[in-house]
Short mmCIF file of C-alpha atoms in Angstrom, two decimals:
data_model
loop_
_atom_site.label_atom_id
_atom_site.label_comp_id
_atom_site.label_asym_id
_atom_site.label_seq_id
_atom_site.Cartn_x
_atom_site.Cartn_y
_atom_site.Cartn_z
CA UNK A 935 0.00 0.00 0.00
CA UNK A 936 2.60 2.24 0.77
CA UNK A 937 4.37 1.59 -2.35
CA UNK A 938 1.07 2.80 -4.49
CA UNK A 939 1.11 6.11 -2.14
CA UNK A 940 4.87 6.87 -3.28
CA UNK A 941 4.33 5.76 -6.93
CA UNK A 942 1.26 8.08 -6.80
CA UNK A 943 2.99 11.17 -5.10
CA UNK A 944 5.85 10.58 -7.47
CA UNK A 945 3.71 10.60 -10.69
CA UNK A 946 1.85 13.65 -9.55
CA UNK A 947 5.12 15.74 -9.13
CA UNK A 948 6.54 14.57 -12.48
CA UNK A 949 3.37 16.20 -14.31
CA UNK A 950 2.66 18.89 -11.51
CA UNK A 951 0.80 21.69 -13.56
CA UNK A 952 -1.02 19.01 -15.53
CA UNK A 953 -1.96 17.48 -11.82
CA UNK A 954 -2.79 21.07 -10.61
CA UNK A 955 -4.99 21.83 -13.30
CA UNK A 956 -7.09 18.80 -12.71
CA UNK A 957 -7.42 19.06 -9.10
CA UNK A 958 -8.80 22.74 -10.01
CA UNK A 959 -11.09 21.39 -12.34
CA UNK A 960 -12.54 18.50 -10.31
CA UNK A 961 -12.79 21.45 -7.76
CA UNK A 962 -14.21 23.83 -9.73
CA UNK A 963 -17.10 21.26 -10.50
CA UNK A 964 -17.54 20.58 -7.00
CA UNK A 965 -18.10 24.16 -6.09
CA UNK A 966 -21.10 23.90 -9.02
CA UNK A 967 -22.22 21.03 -7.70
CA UNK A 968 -22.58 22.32 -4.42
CA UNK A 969 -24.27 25.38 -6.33
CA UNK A 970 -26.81 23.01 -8.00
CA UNK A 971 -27.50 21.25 -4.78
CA UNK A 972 -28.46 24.39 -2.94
CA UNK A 973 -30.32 25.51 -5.92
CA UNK A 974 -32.30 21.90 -6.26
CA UNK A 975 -33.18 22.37 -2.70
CA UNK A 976 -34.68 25.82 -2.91
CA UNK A 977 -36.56 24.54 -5.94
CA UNK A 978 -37.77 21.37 -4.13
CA UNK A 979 -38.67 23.46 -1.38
CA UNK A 980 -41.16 26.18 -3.84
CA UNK A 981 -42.68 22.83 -5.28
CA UNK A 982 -43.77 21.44 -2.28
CA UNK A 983 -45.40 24.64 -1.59
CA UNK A 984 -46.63 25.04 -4.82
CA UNK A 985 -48.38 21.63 -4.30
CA UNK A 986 -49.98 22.63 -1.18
CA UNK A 987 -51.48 25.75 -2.34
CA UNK A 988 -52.34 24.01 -6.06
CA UNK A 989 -56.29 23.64 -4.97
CA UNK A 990 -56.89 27.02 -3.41
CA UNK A 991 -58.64 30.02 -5.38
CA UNK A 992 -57.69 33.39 -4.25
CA UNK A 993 -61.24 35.29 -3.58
CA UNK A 994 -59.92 39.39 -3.39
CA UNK A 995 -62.07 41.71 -0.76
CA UNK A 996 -62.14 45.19 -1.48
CA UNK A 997 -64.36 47.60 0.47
CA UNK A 998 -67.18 49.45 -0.98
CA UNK A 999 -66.20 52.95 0.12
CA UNK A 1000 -66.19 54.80 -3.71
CA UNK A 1001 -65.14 58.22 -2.58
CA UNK A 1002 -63.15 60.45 -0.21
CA UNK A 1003 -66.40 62.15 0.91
CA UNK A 1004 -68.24 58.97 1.63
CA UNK A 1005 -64.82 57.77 3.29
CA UNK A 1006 -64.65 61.01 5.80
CA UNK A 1007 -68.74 60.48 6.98
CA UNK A 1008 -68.28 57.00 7.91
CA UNK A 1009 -64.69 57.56 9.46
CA UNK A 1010 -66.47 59.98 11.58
CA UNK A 1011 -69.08 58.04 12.94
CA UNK A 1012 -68.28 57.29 16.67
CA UNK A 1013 -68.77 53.29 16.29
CA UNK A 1014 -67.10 52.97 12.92
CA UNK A 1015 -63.91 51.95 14.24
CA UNK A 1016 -65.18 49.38 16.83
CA UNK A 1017 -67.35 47.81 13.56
CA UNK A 1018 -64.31 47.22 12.00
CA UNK A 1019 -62.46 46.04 14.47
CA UNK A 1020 -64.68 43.43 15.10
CA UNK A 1021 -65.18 42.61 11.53
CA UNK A 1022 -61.23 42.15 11.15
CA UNK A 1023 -61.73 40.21 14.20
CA UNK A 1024 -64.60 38.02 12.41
CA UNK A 1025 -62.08 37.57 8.95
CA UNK A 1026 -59.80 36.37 11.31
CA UNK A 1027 -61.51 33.35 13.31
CA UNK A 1028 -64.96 32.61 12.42
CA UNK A 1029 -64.46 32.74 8.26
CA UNK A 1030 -63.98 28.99 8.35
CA UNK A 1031 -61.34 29.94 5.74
CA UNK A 1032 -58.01 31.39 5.02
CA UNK A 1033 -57.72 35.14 5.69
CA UNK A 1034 -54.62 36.01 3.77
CA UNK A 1035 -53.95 39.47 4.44
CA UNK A 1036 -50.56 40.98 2.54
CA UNK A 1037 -50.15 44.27 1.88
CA UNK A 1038 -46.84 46.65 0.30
CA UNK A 1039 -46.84 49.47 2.72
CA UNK A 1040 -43.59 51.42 3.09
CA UNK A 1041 -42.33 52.67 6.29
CA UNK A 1042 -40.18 55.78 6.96
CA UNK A 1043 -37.34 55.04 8.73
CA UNK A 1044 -34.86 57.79 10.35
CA UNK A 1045 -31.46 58.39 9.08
CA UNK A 1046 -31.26 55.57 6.32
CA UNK A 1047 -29.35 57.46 3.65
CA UNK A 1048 -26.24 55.37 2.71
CA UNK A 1049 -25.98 54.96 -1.20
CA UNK A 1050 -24.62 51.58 -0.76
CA UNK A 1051 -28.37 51.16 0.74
CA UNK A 1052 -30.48 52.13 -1.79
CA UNK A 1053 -31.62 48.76 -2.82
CA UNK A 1054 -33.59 49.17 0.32
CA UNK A 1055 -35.73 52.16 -0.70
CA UNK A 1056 -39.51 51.49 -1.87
CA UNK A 1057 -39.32 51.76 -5.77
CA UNK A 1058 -35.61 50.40 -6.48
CA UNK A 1059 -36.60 47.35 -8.55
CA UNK A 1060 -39.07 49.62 -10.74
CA UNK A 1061 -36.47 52.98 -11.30
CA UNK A 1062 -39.02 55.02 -9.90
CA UNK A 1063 -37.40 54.68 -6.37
CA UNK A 1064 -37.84 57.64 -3.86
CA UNK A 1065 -35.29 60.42 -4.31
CA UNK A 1066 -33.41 61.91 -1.30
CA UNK A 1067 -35.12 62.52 2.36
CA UNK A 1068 -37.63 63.55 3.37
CA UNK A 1069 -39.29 65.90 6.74
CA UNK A 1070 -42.25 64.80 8.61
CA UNK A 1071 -43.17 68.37 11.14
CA UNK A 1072 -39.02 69.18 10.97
CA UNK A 1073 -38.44 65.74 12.34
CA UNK A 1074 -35.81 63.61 10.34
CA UNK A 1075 -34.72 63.10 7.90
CA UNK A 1076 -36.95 59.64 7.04
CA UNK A 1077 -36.60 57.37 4.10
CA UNK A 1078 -38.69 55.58 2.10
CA UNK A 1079 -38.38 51.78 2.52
CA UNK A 1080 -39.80 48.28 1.31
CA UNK A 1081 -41.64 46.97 4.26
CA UNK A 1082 -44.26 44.41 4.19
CA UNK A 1083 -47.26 43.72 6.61
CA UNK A 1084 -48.70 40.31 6.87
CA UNK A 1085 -51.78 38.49 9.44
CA UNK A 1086 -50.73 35.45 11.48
CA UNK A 1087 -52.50 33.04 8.76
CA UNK A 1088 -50.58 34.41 5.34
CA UNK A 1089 -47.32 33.92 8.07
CA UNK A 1090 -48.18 30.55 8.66
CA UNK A 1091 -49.36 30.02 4.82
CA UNK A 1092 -46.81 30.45 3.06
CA UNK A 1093 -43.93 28.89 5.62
CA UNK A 1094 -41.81 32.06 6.21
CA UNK A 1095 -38.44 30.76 7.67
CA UNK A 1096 -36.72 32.52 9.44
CA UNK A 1097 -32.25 31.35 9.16
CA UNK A 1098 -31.23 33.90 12.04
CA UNK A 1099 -33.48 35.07 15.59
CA UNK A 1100 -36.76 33.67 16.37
CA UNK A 1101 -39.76 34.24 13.68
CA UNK A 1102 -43.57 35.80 14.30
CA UNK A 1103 -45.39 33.97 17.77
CA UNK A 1104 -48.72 34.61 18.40
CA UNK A 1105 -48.36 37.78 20.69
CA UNK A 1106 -46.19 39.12 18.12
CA UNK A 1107 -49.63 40.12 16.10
CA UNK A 1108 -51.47 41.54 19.40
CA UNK A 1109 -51.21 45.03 20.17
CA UNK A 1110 -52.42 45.53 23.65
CA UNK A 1111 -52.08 48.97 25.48
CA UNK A 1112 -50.94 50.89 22.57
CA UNK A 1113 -47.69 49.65 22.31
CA UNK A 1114 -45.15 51.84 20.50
CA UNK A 1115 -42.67 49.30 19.62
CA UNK A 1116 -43.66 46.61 16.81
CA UNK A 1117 -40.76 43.43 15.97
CA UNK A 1118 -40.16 43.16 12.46
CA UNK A 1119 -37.91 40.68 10.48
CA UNK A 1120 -35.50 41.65 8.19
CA UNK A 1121 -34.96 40.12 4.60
CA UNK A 1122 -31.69 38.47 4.12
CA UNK A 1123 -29.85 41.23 2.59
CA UNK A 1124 -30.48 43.34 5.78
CA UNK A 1125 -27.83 40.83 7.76
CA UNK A 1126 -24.24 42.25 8.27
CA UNK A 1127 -26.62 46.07 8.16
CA UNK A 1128 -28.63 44.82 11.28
CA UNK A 1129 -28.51 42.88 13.96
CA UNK A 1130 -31.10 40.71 15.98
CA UNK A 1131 -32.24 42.76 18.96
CA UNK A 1132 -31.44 46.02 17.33
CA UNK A 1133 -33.94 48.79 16.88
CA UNK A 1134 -35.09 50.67 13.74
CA UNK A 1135 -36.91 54.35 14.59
CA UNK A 1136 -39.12 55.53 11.54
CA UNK A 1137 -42.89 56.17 11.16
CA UNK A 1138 -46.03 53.90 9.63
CA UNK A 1139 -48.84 55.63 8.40
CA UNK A 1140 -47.69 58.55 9.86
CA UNK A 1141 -47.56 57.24 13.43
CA UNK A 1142 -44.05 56.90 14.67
CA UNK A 1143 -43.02 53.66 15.73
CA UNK A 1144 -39.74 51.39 16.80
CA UNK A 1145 -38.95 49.00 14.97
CA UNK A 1146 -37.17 46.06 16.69
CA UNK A 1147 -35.66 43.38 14.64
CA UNK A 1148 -36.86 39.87 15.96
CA UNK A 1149 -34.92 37.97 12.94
CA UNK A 1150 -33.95 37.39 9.46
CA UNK A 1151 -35.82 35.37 7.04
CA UNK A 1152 -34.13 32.95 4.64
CA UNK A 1153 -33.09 34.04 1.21
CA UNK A 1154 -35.10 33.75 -1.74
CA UNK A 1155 -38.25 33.26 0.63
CA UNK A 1156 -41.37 34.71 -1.81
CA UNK A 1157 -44.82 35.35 -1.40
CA UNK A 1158 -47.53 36.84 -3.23
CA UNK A 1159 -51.52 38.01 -3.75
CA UNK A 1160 -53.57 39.26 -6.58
CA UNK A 1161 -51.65 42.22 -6.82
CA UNK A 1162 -47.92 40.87 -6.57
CA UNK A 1163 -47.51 37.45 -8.37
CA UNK A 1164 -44.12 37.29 -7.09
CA UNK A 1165 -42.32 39.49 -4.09
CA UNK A 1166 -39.21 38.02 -2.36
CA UNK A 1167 -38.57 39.58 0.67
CA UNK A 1168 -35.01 39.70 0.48
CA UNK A 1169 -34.66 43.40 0.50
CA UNK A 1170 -38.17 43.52 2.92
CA UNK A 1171 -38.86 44.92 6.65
CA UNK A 1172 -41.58 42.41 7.32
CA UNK A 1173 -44.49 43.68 9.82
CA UNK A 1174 -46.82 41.62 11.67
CA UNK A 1175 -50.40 43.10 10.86
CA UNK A 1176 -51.30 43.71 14.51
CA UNK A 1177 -54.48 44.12 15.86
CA UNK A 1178 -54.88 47.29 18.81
CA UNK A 1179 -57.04 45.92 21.52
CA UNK A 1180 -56.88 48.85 23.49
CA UNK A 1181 -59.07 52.01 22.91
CA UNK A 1182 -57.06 54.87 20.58
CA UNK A 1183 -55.68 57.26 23.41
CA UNK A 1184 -55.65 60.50 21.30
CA UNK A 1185 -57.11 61.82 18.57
CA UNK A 1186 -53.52 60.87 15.96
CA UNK A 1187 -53.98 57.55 17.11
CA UNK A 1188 -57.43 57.15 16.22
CA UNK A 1189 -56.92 57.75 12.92
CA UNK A 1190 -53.80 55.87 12.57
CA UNK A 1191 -55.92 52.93 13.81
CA UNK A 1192 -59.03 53.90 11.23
CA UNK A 1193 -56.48 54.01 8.32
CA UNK A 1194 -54.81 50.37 9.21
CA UNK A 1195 -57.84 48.39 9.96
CA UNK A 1196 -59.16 49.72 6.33
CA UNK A 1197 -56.05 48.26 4.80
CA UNK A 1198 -56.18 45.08 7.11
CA UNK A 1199 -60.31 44.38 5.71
CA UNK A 1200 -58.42 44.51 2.04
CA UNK A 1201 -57.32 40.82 1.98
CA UNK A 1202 -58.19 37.48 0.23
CA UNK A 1203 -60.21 34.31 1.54
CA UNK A 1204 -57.64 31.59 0.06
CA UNK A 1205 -60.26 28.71 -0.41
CA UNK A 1206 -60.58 25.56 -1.73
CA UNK A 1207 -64.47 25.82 -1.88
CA UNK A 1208 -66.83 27.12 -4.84
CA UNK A 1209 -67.26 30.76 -5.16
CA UNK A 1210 -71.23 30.62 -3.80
CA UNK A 1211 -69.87 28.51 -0.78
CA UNK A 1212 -67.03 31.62 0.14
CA UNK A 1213 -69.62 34.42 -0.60
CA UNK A 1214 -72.21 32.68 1.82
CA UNK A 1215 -69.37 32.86 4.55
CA UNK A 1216 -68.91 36.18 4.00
CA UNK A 1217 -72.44 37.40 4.61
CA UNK A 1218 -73.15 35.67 7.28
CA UNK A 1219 -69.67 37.35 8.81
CA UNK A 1220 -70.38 40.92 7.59
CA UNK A 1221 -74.28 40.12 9.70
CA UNK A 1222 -72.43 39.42 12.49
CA UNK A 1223 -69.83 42.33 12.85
CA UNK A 1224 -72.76 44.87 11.69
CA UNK A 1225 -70.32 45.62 9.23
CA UNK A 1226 -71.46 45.62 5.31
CA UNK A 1227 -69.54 47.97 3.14
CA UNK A 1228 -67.26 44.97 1.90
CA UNK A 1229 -68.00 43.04 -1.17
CA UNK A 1230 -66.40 39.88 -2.86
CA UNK A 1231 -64.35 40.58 -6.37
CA UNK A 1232 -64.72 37.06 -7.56
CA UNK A 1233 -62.01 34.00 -7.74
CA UNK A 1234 -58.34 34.37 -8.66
CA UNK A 1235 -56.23 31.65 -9.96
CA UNK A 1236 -53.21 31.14 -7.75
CA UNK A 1237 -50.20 31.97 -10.07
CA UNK A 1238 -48.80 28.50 -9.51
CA UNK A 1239 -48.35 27.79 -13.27
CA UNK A 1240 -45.83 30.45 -13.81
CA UNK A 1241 -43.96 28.77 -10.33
CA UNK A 1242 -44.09 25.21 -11.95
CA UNK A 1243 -43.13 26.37 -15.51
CA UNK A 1244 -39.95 28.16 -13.50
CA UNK A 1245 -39.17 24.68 -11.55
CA UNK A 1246 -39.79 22.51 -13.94
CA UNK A 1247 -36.98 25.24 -16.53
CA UNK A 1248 -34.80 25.04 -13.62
CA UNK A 1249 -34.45 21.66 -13.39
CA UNK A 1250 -33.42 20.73 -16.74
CA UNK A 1251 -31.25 23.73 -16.75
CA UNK A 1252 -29.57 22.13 -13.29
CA UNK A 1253 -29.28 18.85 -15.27
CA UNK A 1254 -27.76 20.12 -18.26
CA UNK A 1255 -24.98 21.84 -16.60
CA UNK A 1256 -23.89 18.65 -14.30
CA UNK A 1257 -23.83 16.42 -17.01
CA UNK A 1258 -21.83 18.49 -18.86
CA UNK A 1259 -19.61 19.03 -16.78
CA UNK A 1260 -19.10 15.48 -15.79
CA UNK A 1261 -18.32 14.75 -19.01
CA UNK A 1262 -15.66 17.17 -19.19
CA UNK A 1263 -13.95 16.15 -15.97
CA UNK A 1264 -14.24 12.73 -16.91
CA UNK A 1265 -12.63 12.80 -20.75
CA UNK A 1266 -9.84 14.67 -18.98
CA UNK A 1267 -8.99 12.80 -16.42
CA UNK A 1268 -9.42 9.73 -18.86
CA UNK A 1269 -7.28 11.03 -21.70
CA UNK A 1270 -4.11 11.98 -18.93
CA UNK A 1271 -4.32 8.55 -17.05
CA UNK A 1272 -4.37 7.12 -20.61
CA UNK A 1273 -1.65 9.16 -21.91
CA UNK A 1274 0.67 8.80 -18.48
CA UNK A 1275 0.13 5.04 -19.40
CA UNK A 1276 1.96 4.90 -22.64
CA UNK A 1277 4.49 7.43 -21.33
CA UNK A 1278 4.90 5.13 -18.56
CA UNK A 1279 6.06 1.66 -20.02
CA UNK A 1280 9.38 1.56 -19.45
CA UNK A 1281 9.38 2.40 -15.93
CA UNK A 1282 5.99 -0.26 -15.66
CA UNK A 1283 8.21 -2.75 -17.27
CA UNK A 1284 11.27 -2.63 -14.68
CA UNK A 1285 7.98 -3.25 -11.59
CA UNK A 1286 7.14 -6.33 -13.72
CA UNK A 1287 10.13 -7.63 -13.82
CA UNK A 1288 10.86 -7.01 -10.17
CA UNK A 1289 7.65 -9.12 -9.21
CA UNK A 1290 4.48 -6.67 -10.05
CA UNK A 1291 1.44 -8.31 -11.73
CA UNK A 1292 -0.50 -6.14 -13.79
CA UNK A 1293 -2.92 -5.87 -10.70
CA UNK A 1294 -0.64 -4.12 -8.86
CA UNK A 1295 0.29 -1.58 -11.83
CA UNK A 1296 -3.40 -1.18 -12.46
CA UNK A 1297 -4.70 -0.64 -8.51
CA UNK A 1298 -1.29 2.25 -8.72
CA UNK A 1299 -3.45 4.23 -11.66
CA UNK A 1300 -7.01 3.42 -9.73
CA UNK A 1301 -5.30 4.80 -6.67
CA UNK A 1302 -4.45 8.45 -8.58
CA UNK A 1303 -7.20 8.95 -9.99
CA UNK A 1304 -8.89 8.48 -6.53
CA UNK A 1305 -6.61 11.13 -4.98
CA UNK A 1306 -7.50 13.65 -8.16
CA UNK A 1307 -11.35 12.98 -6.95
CA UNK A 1308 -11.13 12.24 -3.12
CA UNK A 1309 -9.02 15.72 -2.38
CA UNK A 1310 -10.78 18.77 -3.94
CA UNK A 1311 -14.45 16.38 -2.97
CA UNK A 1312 -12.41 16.56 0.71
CA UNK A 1313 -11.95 20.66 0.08
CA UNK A 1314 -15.41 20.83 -1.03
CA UNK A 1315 -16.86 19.18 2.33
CA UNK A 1316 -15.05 21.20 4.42
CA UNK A 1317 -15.59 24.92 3.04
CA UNK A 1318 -19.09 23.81 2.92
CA UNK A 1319 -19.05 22.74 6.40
CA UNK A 1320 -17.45 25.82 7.38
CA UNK A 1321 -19.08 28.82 5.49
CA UNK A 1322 -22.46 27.16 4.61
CA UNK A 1323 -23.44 24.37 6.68
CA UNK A 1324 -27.66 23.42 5.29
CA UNK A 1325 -28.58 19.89 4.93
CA UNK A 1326 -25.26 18.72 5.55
CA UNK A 1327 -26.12 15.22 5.51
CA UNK A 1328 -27.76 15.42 2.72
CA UNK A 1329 -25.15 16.98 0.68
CA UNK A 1330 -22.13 14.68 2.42
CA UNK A 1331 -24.34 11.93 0.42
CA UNK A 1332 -24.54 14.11 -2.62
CA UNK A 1333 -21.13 15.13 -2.99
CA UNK A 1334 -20.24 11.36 -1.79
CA UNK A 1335 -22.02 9.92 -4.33
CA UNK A 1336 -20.84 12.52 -7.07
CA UNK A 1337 -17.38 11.67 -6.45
CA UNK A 1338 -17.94 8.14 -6.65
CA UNK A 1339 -19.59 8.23 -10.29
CA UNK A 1340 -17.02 10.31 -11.79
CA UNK A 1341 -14.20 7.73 -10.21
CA UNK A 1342 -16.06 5.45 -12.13
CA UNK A 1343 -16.70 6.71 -15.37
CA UNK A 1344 -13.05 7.28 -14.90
CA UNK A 1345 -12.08 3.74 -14.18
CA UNK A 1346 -13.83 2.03 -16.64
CA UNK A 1347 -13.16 3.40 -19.92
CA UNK A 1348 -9.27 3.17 -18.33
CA UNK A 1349 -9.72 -0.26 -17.48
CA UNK A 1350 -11.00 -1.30 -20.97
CA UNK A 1351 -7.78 0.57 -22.47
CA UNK A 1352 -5.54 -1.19 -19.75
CA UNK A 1353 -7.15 -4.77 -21.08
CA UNK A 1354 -6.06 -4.09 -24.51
CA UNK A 1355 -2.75 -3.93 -23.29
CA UNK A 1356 -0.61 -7.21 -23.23
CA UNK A 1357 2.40 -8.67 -20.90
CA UNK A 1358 4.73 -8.27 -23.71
CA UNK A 1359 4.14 -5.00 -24.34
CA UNK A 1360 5.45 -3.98 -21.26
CA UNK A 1361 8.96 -6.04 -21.89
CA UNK A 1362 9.20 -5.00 -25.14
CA UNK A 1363 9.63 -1.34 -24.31
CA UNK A 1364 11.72 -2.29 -21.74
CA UNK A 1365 14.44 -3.38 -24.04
#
């Protein structure tokens, strides 16, 4: 055994920048495999959720208030805000059904004005991003910025998770006594700008809040409603949508609270049930809040074609690459044990002759191009270990069995060349 080792060490440092470049290359497709494993599992991860949400209809509310003037009598009606309250309340936990309630609401935070930041600001993605600061009664200077606020069930829905921190509980969605300070996650960009248990300052619908970061949500996580088919919330300040249970204590938070609960009653029943069935519901919750300026747009097909058309690209795209690039690796690796064969004869001849069986000469080539595989797969594990660390297991097996078919499509088409080759050969090149 030892002999192999030093026959192997010794060919690799006669042809050491032919060596080097394949260990880079075997590495190099490591490092994509390792891409197209993370990838794989991000994509597994949509479908299954795709799946799940496959025999839902989205049914959009919208209220029936038609002007500002109609808007301003009812918002001054002394019960107007308890009615809605309650019929929020209602949408929430005696629909039968799935309130999803998403909404894209900036927020104005204080002193956000780096440039390297202004992927942050609401309107990047679209060019129409908001320019410089701004002044709210000579306070600031605030900043426009992507924030998202989402109920309890479109949390739960759609599976946010959360890498860093702790994500939404219960409470999290209560507002009891008027609380000033609301926890928020943080899309994944945010990390290395924030940190869990810091606190943002900045204002929501013109009520001034602090913001207190709970956690960061993992990358890539998306969601979406009738109005946004698809919005990853990398570059989001996720809110819960919190209920007040306490009475407004001044006259700015009474409207602050009329203005949210009117956005909050804007949702969608996600339902598996015929449109007549989820109207039916409706009614019989608008009777019991007291509550009837709300009316029922009709059924939305979940945009789960589009998310199965991208999985289903993805895939093939994943599996193009791989085998490609196995192929490559393979030919090479092939073509130089081949070639380091018929450069090698003389030297394989004087082993013969001192007792070697072709066995021996052929486990010597098996054994290098195991240590061209086995050390950058060894490199691989360990920087993935170290910096990345998801599904280990599962990718020790991946990477595992990756290395094992490429020593093998190595092997063979080296062993068939190797057969051709007869006893004689060898002493005849030795002469």
């Amino acid at each position: 055994m030892n002999m192999i080792l030093e026959e192997v060490m010794e060919s690799i440092n006669k042809k050491k920048l032919v060596s080097t470049l394949i260990f880079f290359q075997v590495l190099i497709l490591f490092f994509i495999l390792t891409v197209i494993f993370l990838n794989y599992n991000q994509i597994d991860s949509k479908s299954k959720k795709a799946e799940y949400l496959e025999k839902f209809s989205a049914y959009q509310l919208s209220d029936t208030i038609l002007d500002s003037d109609e808007l301003k009598r009812l918002m001054k009606q002394p019960d107007f805000l308890t009615k809605i309250k309650i019929f929020y309340g209602n949408l929430e936990n005696s629909l039968d059904e799935k309130y999803i309630y998403i909404f894209n609401q900036s927020v104005a935070l204080l002193n956000f004005g780096e440039d390297s930041q202004r992927k942050f600001i609401y309107g990047y993605e679209s060019g129409i991003e908001t320019k410089g600061s701004f002044y709210e009664k000579q306070d600031g200077p605030y900043y426009s910025i992507k924030a998202l606020q989402m109920n309890k069930q479109a949390f739960d829905h759609f599976g946010i998770d959360v890498i860093e921190g702790e994500p939404f509980s219960s409470q999290d969605f209560e507002n009891k006594n008027n609380n000033d300070n609301i926890p928020v996650l943080l899309g994944s960009e945010y990390r290395g700008l924030y940190q869990v248990g810091d606190t943002l300052k900045g204002r929501y619908l013109f009520k001034k809040f602090t913001f207190s970061v709970k956690g960061f949500v993992d990358k890539s996580t998306m969601v979406f409603n009738s109005n946004k088919r698809e919005l990853y919330l990398d570059r989001y300040i996720i809110m819960p949508a919190q209920q007040f249970n306490g009475a407004p204590p001044n006259k700015e938070d009474f409207s602050f609270q009329q203005k949210h609960y009117l956005q909050l009653i804007n949702g969608e029943i996600f339902s598996s049930e015929n449109e007549y069935t989820v109207r039916n519901k409706l009614e019989q919750v608008k009777n019991r809040s007291q509550f009837y300026d709300m009316q029922l747009l009709g059924a939305n097909s979940l945009p789960l074609n589009l998310i199965f058309s991208a999985i289903q690209e993805n895939v093939w795209l994943l599996g193009l690459v791989a085998i490609s690039i196995f192929f490559v690796c393979v030919i090479t690796i092939s073509m130089m044990m081949v070639a380091k064969l018929n450069e090698n004869m003389k030297n394989l001849s004087v082993h013969l002759i001192s007792g070697a069986t072709l066995n021996h000469i052929f486990a010597y080539f098996l054994a290098e191009i195991a240590c061209m595989v086995a050390v950058p797969g060894l490199i691989s594990a360990f920087l993935y270990t170290v910096i990345i660390d998801v599904n280990l297991s599962s990718y020790l097996v991946f990477l595992l069995f990756g290395m094992c078919t490429i020593f093998l499509l190595c092997a063979v088409p080296f062993h068939f060349k190797f057969k051709q080759l007869q006893i004689s050969t060898f002493l005849k090149r030795s002469e």
